[in-house]
Every structure is written in C-alpha cells, then in structure tokens.
XYZ file of C-alpha atoms in Angstrom:
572
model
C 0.000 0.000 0.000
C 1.392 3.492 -0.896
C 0.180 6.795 -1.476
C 2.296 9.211 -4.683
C 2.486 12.505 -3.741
C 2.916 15.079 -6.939
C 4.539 18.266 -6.267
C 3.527 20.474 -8.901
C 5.379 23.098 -7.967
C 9.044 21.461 -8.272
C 7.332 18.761 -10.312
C 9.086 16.127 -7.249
C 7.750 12.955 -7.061
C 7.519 11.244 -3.075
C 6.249 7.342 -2.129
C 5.155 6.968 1.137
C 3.782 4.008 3.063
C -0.088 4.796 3.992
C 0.051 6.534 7.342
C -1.939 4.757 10.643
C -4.546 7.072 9.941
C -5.282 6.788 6.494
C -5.251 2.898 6.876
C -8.344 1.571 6.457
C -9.881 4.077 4.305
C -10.123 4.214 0.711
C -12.486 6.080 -1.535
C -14.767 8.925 -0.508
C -13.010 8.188 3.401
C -9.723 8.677 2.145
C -9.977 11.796 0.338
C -12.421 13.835 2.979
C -9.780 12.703 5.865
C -7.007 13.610 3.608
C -8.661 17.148 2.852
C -9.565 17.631 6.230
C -5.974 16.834 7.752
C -4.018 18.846 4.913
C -5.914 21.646 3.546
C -6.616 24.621 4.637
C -10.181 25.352 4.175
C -10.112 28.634 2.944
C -7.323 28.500 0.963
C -8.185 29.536 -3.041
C -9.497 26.194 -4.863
C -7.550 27.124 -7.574
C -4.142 27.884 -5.494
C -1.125 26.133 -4.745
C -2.528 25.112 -0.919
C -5.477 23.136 -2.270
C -4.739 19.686 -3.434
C -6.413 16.935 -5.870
C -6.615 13.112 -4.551
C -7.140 9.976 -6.388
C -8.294 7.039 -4.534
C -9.799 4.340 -5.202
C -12.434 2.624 -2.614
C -10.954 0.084 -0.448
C -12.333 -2.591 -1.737
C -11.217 -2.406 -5.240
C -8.571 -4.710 -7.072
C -10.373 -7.331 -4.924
C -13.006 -10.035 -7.025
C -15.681 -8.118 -5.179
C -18.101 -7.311 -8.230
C -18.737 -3.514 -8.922
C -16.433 -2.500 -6.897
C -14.207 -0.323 -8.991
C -15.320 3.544 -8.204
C -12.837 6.057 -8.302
C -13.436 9.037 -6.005
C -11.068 11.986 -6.364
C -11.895 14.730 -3.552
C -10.385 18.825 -3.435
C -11.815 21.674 -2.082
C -14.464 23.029 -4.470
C -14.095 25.484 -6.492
C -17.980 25.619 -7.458
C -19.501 25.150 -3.905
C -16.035 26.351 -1.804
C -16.591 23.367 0.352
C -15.246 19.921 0.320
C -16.084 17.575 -2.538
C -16.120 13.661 -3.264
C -16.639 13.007 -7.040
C -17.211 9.861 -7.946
C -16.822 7.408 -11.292
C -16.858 4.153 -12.613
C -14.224 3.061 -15.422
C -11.188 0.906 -14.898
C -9.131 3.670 -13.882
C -9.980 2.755 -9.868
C -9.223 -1.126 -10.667
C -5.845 -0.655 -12.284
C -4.680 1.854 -9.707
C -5.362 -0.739 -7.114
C -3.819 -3.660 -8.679
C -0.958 -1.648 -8.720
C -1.069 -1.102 -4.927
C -1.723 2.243 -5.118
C -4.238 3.322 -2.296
C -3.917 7.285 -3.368
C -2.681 9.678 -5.953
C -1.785 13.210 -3.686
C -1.529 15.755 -6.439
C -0.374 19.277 -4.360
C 1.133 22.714 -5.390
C 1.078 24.316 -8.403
C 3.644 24.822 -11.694
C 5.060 28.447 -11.797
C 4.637 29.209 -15.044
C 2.151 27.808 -17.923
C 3.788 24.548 -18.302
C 1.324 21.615 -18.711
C 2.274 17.634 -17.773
C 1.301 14.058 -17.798
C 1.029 12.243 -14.704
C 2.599 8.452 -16.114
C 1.850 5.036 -13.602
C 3.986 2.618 -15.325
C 3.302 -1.147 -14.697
C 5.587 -0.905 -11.115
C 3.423 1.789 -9.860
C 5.906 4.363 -10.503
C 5.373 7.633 -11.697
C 6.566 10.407 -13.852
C 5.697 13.681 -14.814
C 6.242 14.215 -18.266
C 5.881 17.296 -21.084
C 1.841 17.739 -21.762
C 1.861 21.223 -23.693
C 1.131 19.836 -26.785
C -1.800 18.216 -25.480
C -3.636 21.466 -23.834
C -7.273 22.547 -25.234
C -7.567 19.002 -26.820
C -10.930 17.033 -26.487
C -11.066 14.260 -24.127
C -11.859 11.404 -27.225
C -9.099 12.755 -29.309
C -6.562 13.154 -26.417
C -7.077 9.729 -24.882
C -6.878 8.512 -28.893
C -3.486 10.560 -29.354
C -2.751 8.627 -25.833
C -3.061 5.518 -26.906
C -0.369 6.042 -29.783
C 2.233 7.500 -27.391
C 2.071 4.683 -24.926
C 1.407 1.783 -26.845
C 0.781 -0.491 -23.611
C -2.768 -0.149 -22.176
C -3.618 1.947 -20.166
C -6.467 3.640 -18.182
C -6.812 7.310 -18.642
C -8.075 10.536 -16.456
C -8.053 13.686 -18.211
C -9.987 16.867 -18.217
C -10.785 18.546 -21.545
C -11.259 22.501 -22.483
C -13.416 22.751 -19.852
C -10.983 22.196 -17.293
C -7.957 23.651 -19.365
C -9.824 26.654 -18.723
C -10.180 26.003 -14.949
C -14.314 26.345 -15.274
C -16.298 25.234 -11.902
C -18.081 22.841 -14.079
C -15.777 21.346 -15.551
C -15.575 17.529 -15.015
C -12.792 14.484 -14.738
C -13.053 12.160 -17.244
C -11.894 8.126 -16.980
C -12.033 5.626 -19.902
C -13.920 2.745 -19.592
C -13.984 -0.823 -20.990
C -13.431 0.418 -24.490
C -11.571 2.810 -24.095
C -13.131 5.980 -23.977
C -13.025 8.673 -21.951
C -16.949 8.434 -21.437
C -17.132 7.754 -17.491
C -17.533 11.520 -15.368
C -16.478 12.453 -12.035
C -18.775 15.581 -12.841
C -19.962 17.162 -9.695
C -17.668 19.964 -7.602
C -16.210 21.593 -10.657
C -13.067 18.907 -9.778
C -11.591 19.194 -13.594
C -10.710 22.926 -12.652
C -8.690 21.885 -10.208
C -6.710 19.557 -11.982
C -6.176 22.286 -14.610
C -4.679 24.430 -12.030
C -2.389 21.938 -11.088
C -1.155 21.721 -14.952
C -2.020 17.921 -15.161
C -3.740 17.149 -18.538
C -3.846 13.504 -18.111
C -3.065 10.614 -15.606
C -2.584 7.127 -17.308
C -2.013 4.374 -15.132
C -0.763 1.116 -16.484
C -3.193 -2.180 -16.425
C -2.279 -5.657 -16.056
C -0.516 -4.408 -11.989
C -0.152 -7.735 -9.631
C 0.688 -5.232 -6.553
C -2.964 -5.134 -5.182
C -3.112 -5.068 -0.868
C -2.742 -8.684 0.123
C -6.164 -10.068 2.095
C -5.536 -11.220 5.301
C -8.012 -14.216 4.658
C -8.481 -14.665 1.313
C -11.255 -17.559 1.907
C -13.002 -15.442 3.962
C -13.385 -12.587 1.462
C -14.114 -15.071 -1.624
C -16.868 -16.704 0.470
C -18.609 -12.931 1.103
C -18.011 -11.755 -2.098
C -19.822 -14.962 -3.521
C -23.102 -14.285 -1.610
C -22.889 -10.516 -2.337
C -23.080 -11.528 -5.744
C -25.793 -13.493 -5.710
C -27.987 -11.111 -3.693
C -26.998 -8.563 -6.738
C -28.101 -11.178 -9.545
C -31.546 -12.250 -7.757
C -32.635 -8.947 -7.340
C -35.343 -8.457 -9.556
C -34.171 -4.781 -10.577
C -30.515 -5.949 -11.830
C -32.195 -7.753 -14.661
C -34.249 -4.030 -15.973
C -31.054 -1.860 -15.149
C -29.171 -4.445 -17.802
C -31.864 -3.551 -20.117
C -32.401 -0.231 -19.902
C -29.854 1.278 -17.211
C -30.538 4.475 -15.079
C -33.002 5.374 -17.391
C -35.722 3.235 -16.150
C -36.199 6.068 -13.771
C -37.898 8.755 -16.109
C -41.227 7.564 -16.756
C -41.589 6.397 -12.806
C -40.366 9.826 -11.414
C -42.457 11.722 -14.251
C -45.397 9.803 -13.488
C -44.726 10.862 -9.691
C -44.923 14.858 -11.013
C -41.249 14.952 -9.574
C -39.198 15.394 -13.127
C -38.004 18.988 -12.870
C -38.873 20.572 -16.030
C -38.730 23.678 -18.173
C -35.992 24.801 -15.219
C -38.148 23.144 -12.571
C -41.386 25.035 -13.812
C -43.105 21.554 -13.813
C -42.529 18.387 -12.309
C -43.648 16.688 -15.579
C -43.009 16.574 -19.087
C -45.573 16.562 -21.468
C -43.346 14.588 -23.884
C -41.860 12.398 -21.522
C -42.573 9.372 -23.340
C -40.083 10.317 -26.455
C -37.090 10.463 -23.727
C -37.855 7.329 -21.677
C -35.748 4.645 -21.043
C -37.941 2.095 -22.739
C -37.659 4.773 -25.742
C -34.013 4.603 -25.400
C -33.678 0.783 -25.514
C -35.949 0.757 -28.194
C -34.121 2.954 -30.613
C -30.520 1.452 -29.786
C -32.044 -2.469 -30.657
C -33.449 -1.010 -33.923
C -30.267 0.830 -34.778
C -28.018 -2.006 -33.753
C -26.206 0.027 -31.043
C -25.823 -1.744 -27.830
C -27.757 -2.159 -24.764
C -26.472 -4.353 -21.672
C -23.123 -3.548 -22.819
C -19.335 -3.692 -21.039
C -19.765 -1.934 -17.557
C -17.397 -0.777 -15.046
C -14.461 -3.247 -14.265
C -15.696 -6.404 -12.820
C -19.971 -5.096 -12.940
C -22.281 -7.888 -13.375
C -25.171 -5.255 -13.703
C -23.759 -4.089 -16.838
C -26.522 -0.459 -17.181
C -24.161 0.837 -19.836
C -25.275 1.076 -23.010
C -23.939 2.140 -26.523
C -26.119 4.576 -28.141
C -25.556 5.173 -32.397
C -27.350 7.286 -34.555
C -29.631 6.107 -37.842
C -26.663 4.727 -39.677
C -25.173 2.603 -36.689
C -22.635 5.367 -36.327
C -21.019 5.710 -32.223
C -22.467 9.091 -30.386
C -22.238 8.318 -26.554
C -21.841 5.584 -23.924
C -23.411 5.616 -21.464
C -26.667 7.727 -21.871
C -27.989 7.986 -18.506
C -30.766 9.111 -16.397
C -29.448 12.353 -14.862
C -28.374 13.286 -18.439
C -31.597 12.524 -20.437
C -33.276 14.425 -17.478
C -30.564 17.874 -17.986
C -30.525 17.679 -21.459
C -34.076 16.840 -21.592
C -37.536 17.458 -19.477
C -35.479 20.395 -17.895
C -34.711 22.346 -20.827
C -37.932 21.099 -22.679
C -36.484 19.245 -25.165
C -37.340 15.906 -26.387
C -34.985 15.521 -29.103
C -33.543 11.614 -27.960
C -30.971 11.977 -30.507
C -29.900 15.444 -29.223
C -29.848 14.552 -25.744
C -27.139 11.736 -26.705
C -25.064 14.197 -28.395
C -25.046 16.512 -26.059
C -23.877 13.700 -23.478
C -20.869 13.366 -26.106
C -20.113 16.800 -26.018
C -20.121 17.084 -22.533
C -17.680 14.333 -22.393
C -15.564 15.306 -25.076
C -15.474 19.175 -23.617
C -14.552 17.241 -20.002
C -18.091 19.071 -18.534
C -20.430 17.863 -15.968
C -23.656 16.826 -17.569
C -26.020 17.631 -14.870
C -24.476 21.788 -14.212
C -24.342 22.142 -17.956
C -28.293 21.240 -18.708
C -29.169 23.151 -15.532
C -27.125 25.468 -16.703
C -28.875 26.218 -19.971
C -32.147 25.250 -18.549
C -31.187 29.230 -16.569
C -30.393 30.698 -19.544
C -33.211 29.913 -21.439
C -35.668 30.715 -18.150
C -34.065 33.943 -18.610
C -34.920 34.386 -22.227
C -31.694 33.825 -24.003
C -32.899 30.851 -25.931
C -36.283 29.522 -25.782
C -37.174 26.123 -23.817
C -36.941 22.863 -26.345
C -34.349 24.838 -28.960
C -32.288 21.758 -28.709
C -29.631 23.244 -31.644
C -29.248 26.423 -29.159
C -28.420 24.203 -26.456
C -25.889 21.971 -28.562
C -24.618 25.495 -29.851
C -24.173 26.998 -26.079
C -22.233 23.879 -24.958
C -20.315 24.199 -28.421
C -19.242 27.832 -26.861
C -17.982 26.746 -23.679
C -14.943 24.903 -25.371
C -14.169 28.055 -27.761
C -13.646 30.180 -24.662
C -16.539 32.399 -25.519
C -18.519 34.832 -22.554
C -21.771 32.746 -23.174
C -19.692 29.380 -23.242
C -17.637 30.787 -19.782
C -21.201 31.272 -18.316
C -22.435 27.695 -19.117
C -19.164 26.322 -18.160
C -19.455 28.293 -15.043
C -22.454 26.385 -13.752
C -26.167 27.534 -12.844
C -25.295 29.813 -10.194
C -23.118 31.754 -12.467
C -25.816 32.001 -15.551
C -28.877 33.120 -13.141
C -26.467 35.731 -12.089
C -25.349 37.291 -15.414
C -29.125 36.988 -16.517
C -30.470 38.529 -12.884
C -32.629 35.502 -12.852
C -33.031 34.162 -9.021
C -34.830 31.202 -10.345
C -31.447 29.029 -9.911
C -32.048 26.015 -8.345
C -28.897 24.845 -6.338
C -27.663 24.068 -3.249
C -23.893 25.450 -1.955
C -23.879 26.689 -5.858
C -23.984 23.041 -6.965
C -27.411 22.174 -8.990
C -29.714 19.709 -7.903
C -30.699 16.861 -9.514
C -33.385 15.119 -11.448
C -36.072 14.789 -8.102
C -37.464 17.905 -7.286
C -37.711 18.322 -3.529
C -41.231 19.846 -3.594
C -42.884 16.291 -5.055
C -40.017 14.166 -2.749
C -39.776 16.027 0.567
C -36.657 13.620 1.599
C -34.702 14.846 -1.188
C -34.849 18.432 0.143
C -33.238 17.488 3.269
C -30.456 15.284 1.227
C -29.797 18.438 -1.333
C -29.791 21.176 1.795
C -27.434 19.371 4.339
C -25.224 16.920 2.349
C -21.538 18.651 2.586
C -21.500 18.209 -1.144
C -24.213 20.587 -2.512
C -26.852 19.688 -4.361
C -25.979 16.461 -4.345
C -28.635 13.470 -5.199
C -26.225 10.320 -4.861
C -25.001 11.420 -1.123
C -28.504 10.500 0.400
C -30.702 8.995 -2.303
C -34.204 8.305 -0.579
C -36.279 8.397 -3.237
C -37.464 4.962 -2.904
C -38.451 5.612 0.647
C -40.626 8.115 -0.778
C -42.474 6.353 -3.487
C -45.260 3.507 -2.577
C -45.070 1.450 -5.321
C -41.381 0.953 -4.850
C -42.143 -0.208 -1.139
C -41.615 3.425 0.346
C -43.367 4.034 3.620
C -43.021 7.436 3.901
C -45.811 10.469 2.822
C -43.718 12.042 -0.167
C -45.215 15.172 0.914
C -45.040 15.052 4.507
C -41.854 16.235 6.566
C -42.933 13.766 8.765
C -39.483 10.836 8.918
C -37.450 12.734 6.284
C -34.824 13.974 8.183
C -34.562 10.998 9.816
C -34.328 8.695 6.379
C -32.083 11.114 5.001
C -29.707 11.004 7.985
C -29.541 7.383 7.613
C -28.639 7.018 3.842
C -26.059 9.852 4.234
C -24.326 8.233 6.668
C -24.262 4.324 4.823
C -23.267 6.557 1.293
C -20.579 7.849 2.751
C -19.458 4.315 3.809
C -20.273 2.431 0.591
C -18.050 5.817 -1.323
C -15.313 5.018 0.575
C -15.042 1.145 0.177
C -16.028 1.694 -3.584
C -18.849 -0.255 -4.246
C -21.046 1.227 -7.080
C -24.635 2.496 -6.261
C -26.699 0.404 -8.163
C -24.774 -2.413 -6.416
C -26.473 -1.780 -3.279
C -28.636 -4.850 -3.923
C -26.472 -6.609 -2.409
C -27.587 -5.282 0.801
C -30.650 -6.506 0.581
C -29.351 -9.677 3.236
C -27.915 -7.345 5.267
C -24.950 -5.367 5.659
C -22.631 -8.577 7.112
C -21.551 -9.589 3.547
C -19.746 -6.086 3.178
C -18.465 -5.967 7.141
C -16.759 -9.091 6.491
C -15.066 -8.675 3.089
C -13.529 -5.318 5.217
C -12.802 -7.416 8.247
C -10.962 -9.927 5.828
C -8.860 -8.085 4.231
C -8.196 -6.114 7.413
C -7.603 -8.705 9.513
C -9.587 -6.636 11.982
C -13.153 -7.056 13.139
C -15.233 -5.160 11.171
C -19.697 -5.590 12.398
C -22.291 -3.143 11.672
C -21.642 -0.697 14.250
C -18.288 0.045 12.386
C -20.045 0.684 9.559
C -22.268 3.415 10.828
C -19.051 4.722 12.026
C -17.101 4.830 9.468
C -19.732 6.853 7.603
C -20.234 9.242 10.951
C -16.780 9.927 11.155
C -16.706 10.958 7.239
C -19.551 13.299 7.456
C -18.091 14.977 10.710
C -14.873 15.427 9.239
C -16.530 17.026 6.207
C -19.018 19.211 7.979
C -16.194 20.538 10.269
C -14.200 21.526 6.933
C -16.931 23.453 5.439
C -17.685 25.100 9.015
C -13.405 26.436 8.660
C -14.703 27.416 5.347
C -16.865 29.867 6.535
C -20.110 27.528 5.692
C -23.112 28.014 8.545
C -26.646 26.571 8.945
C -28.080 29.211 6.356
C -25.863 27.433 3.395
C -28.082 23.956 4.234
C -30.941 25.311 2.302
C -32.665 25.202 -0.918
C -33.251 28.602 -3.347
C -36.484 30.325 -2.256
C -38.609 28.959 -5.442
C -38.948 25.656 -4.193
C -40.604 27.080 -0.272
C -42.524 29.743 -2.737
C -43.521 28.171 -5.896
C -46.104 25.055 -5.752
C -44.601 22.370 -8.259
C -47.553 21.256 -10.571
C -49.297 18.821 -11.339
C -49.339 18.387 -7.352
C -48.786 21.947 -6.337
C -46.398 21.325 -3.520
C -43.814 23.304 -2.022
C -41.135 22.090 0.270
C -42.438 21.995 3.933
C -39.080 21.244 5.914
C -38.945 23.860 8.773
C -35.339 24.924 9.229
C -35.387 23.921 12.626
C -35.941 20.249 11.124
C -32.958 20.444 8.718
C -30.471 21.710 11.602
C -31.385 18.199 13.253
C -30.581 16.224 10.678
C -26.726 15.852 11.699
C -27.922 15.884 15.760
C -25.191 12.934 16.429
C-alpha cells in the first residue's frame, strides 16, 4: 500500500507508506480525511494550498463485483466546500492492482507549463511534457494517448473545460473500451486539476501489486453471496436492459421530473425520452444495450447509443443526463440529448451543471425552452472560450447571475438533480445538508418516498425525512469510501454482514455493523467541520427560495421542511 504525492510546484515525485490514519480508508473516506488533515479550508481552490486526490475505494482490485469507483476529492471550487466526485471506469481497478491506495496531487507549476502524470506497470510515476496536449478534447486526447504509450492503459483527463479552470468542468476516466466516457462531474473537480497543470493521468493495467487479504477464503466466500444477492434482485435484470433510465417515466409519473428549469414536475413529452424509448431505438439501430460496464460489474446499465446509420455518439446515456438535457430544458430531441452527453464528455463538462445550466439561460430568455440546436450550440461555446460558453461552463449559479434571474435552483452553488424536492420532501433534506451541494447520490431516498417501490413514507409530509435522510447519508458515505457502485447496493438486501466481512478480511480486523455506521459518521463529521473552517453556517443547508414559494404542478407542492428540522438532521 502506498500513497504518490505530486509536487507540482518542483514537479518532485515522493512514495510513502499509507500513514496509521489513512489505513483503512479508501475512496470517498480517504480523500475527505485527507482534505480535512491537509488543507486549509479557505485556501483559493484554484491555489497552490489546495490539493487533488485519487483514490480508489478500499475494496477495489479485490473479485468483489462492482467495486471499482474512483473518487477523487479537493476543495471546491464551485460550492467552496469539500467535494467527493465519484466514477466508474477501470481507472480505480488498475490503480489498485498496482497497490496504489492514493494519488496526492499538491502545489502548483510556476509558469504555464502543462504535464502528464505516467503510472507505469511498477506503480511508478513520472511527470512528463503535456503542452502539446492542452485545449484538446477528451476522445481525441485519450486517442493521441493511446499512440504514445502503446501499452494499455487507463486514462483521467480533463478537456477545455478544465484547461480553462471552469467550476463545471468535469474528470473524465475511460472505460472498458476505451473511452473517456465515465464523469467524475460534480464539484467543478476538472478545474482543479487544470490548475495543477495535469492534462492527463494514465495508469498502467495488467498491476499484480494489489493489498494482500488477510483471509483470502473469507473474502471469496462474502463476495460470492454478495453476488448473488446482486443477480436475484429483480431490478438488476431491468437496469441491464435499460440502465438508469428506467427512472424517467416512474419519477415523471410521480410529477417529480423537474422541467422547463423546474417550472413543472412533468413533461408533457416524456414518453419520447424514456428509457424504454431509449432501448428501443438502440435495438433497432443495432447500437448496444447491456453492454461492457465498469471493471468487474455484473449489472452491466451501460449502453452504446448510435445514430440512424449505426454510427457511435455516446456511452453511457444515462438518467441524470436525459433528465438535464431533456424534461429540464424542454427538449425531447432523444438523438440530441445523446449528443449533447458526447459533447459534454468530449469538452470534459459535468452533464447535470451544464443542462441546468442552460435550462437558466433559457428561463431567462436567451434561448427559448426545447431549442435543442441552441443548447448543442451553447455547450459548443464553452470549449471556444466564448462569454456565453464561460457562463455555461461556469455552472447555474453563475448564468442566473449574469441573466439577474433568481430562479437558480442549487444548493452550496452546486445544482440539484433530477427529483425535485417539492414532489419528494426527503430529497430536500439530502440536497440542503449533504456537505456536497446539491448532491442526489449522497442520500438517495427516493425509494423511501415512493409507494409502489415499497416506500413508507408520505412524499409530501416532513414527517421521517430527516430521519431517512440522515440514515442514507451516513451508509453513502461508507459504501463511497469502500467503492462499491450504487446500483450495487442490492447486495444489501441480506444485510450489511456480507460487506463488514469482506472489510474485516482483508483487514484482519473485526469489522460488524456498528463500524459501519461509524465509518460513515466519522466521514460526514470530518466534512461538515471543513466546510464550518470554510466559513459555511446553517443558512448554506438550504434550498433557493422557489422551491418554499412556488407550488410544483401537477401536485402543487412546495417544500415543507422547517429549518429547525434540517439543523437536526446531523444531531449525532
């Protein structure tokens, strides 16, 4: 196990064994403690004090399935906070079966150069020249990439977007083919690694230096049943099929699909963007459905969607996406959603600030709703430099600015996501306190709030939110940091024992349920307590006044949280 630290301001390279307090961590827990311990929280995002980490959850390199998420933390420069983003890919994998448990990248170069962050097959690294490569797309970098270093490789890059240090600019990783299609979008993250003046970190496959388990037997015999929970559950079989967009017809039909810039909470031509649409039109076209997932998924959501000629636009078109590019910017163009998704890619942008983004502009009359050329055209502008492509590159907060427009809905500056809080009360308490902004994948409890998905709770009722959302914060922030994939969580569905002891076996430490709830507590404190140095108080754990103002049709709901009930929901 050993941690590379990067100094990018002498360009020095430094090993170091993984320090007593690190141990144990990986993922989401390694980067917050890391953050916590070595940053100072109001230092500029974009400085030399601020620094980018790579880690991959402490699970991966095992044979656990779907356990290969990368999450690569910094100080914010969109919210100001701390931020965990996380991805799928190889990249998380490789690192770890090169015994790599983080990638410290810390300082900044002097001058304009730009650099290549090499991870050869001995888990060694070197810096080498990257000029030539600045302002190139992700696809044709990682293709140019592939020629320079023959061997294969995984890749993590940033694009124009982050070449121009915007806060919405994503982190990119390839995945089973290849391509650099995989985001670690939220937190404006890719600005960050532009400031460091690293275009690209490719990290040798094929490693045999992955952390030894302490009882191998042990861990093979969990992983085994975790599996098999995953492949009986009856959703594993539909997210094959049609991936994360099964959700848009369920959370239009429960008026919660933010629309028209969260005008609506349904779309009147939802049925041209569903995920039943979707599967449908990659079968006829001979694209790809059910195709390669992360490294070692047996869900396998990705899918490969190609246009009328069988010709590649984007892998993987995904829920949030079809939602950003779609229902909230009234468009329901299937085909223009999916090359949007490219372009986001390509331009290393996050998917979900970009729509939102747009979704602004057009509330404020700069292009009108369902114009889905204008929209391709805007995100078009944000990799020529342009003012209106520095706006959308910028993020929501920044557009409803420039237009005056206070209809901007985000949370610490971050957008929300595809659930609007006023149909799915829990999700207002996840999007206000999470320490990650708007953030839907930190405490997802929309299933808790729908019936026929076996929710118990009143989706318009405060009443247990807080609570419910307290709970799932706490186990994400676990299942970030060992690196198991969301969708993945079926595997829970026996209980939480499986996980406890694939972590006590390759440990060699007991590891029960109450550690798990503390693993995720400690997490969360250590993040809340950085945003508090920030300068973060209780006022920044709220939503934008339009969703306590404006009743969301077709229910007409606002959100009813008091703010006395959202200061409780971290009463430890």
């Amino acid at each position: 196990m050993k941690i590379i630290r990067i100094n990018m301001t002498d360009q020095s390279i430094h090993y170091e064994d993984v320090p007593s307090e690190y141990q144990m961590l990986g993922g989401r827990g390694l980067t917050s403690t890391i953050i916590s311990k070595e940053i100072v929280p109001t230092c500029d995002p974009l400085g030399p004090e601020n620094k980018l980490i790579i880690a991959p959850g402490y699970l991966s390199g095992t044979v656990l399935v779907n356990s290969s998420r990368l999450s690569i933390g910094a100080k914010s420069p969109l919210t100001g906070g701390i931020k965990e983003s996380n991805v799928g890919g190889t990249v998380a994998s490789d690192l770890a079966h090169l015994g790599i448990t983080a990638i410290v990248i810390e300082g900044k170069p002097a001058n304009t150069d730009y650099y290549l962050l090499k991870i050869d097959g001995a888990g060694n690294a070197e810096l080498l020249d990257g000029k030539a490569f600045k302002g190139k797309r992700t696809y044709e970098l990682v293709e140019t990439l592939k020629g320079k270093f023959p061997q294969t490789n995984s890749i993590t890059c940033i694009g124009p977007a982050g070449d121009q240090m915007l806060t919405a600019a994503s982190i990119q990783t390839t995945d089973a083919d290849g391509r650099p299609c995989r985001a670690a979008g939220r937190g404006g993250l890719g600005a960050v690694m532009g400031s460091k003046g690293v275009k690209a970190v490719v990290v040798a496959k094929g490693g045999k230096l992955a952390d030894p388990l302490t009882d191998p037997n042990a861990f093979k015999t969990a992983a085994q049943n975790y599996a098999k929970a995953i492949r009986d559950d009856d959703g594993t079989e539909v997210l094959a099929e049609i991936g994360s967009a099964m959700l848009v017809a369920p959370i239009n039909a429960v008026g919660a699909l933010p629309t028209c810039n969260a005008r609506k909470g349904q779309f009147d031509e939802v049925e041209k963007i569903t995920g039943e649409t979707m599967a449908e039109v990659i079968k006829r076209r001979g694209g790809k459905n059910a195709h390669k997932g992360c490294a070692q998924c047996i869900i396998r959501c990705s899918n490969e969607y190609v246009d009328e000629v069988g010709t590649y636009i984007t892998s993987s078109l995904e829920y949030e996406t079809i939602w950003s590019m779609g229902a909230m910017i009234g468009n329901s163009d299937l085909d223009a959603i999916a090359k949007m998704d490219f372009l986001c890619d390509d331009i290393g942008l996050d998917t979900i600030s970009t729509g939102v983004a747009i979704a602004v502009a057009m509330d404020s009359g700069y292009k009108s709703f369902g114009d889905a050329q204008a929209a391709i055209e805007m995100i078009e502008e944000v990799a020529k430099g342009s003012a209106i492509g520095k706006l959308i590159g910028s993020g929501p907060g920044v557009v409803g600015g420039y237009f005056k427009n206070d209809r901007v809905p985000v949370v610490k500056n971050q957008s929300i996501a595809a659930y609007d809080p006023r149909a799915l009360q829990g999700m207002a308490v996840t999007y206000s306190t999470t320490p990650m902004g708007g953030d839907h994948t930190a405490g997802w409890v929309v299933a808790d709030n729908i019936e026929a998905w076996g929710g118990t709770l009143d989706p318009f009722s405060a009443e247990g939110q807080v609570e419910n959302s307290r709970k799932s914060q706490i186990n994400m922030a676990a299942v970030d940091t060992v690196g198991i994939c969301d969708f993945a969580q079926s595997g829970f569905s026996a209980g939480i024992d499986n996980v406890c002891n694939m972590v006590a076996a390759k440990s060699g430490k007991p590891f029960r349920e109450e550690d798990w709830t503390a693993l995720g507590l400690r997490i969360l404190k250590a993040e809340r307590e950085f945003n508090r140095n920030a300068g973060f108080t209780n006022k920044d754990d709220r939503l934008p006044t339009m969703f306590y103002a404006e009743p969301l049709p077709p229910h007409n709901k606002v959100v009813i949280i008091s703010d006395e009930e959202m200061d409780q929901t971290f009463d430890f």
